[in-house]
PDB file of C-alpha atoms in Angstrom:
ATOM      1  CA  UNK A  28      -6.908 -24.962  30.027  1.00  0.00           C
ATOM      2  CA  UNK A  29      -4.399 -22.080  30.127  1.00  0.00           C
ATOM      3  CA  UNK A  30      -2.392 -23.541  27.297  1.00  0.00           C
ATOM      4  CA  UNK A  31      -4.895 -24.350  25.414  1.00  0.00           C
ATOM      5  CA  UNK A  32      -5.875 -20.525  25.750  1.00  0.00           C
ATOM      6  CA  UNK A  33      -2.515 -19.765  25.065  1.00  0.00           C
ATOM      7  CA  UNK A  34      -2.521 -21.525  21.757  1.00  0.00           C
ATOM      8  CA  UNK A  35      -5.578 -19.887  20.414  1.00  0.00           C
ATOM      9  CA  UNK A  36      -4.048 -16.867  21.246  1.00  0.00           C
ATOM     10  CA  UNK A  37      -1.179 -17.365  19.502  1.00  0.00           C
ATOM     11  CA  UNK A  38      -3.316 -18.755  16.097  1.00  0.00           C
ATOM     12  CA  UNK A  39      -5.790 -15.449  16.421  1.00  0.00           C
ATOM     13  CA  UNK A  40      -2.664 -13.320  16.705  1.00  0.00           C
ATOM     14  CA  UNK A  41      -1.233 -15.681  13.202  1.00  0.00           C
ATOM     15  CA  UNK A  42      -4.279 -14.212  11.693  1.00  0.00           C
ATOM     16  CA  UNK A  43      -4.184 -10.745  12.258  1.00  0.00           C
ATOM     17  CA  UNK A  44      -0.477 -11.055  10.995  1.00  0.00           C
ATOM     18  CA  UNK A  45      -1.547 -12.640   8.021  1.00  0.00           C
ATOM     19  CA  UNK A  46      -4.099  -9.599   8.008  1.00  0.00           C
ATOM     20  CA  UNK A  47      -1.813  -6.536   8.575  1.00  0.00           C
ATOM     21  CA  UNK A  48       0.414  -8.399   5.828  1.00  0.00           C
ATOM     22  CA  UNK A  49      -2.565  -8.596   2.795  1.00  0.00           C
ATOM     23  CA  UNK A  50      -3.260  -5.069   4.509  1.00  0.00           C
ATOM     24  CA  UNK A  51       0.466  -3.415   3.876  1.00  0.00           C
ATOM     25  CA  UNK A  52       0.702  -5.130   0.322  1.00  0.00           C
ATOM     26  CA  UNK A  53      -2.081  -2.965  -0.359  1.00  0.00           C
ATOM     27  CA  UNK A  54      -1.270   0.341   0.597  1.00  0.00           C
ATOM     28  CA  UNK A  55       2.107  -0.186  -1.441  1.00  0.00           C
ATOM     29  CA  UNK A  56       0.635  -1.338  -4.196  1.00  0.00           C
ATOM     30  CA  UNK A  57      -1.785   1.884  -4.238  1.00  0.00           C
ATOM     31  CA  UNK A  58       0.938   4.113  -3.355  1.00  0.00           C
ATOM     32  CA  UNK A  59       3.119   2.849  -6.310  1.00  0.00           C
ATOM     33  CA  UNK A  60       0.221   3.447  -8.475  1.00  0.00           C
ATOM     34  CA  UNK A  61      -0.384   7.146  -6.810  1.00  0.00           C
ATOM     35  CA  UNK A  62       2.859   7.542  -7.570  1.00  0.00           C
ATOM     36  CA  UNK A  63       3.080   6.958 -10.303  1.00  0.00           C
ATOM     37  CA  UNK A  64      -0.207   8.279 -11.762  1.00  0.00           C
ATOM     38  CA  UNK A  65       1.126  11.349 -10.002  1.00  0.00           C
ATOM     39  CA  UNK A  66       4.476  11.437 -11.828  1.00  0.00           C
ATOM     40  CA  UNK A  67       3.240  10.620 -15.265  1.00  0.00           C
ATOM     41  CA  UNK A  68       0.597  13.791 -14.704  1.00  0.00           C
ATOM     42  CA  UNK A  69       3.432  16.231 -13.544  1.00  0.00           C
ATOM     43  CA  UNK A  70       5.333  14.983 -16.145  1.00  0.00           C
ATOM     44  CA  UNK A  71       2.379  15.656 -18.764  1.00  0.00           C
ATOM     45  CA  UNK A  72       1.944  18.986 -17.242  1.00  0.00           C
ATOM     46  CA  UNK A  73       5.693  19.978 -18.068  1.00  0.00           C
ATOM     47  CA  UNK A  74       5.396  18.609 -21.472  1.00  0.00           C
ATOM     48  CA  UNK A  75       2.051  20.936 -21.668  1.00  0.00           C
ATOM     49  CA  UNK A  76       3.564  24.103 -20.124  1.00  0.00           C
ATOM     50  CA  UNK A  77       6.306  23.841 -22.765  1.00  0.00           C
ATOM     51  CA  UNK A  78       4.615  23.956 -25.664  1.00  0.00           C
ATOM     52  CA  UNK A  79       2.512  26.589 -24.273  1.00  0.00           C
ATOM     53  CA  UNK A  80       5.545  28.863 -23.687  1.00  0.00           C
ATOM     54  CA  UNK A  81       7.019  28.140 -27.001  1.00  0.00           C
TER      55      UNK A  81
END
């Protein structure tokens, strides 16, 4: 009984691995885009200051 238990554990515990995994991919994948969304619009707002001042 207790190693059965055990096992189960150890498979739910796979999962939420798995899980927190697909879940980290994520967030990096939306930070890289933040980033750089974020860059390209500073970048554009240089540009734009620029040929405002000259």
């Amino acid at each position: 009984m207790h190693a059965a238990a055990l096992r189960t554990n150890a498979k739910l515990q796979d999962k939420t691995g798995e899980c927190d995994e697909a879940i980290l991919m994520s967030v990096v994948q939306v930070r890289a885009f933040l980033e750089l969304f974020l860059g390209l619009w500073y970048w554009a707002s240089i540009r734009n200051q620029d040929e405002v001042f000259h």
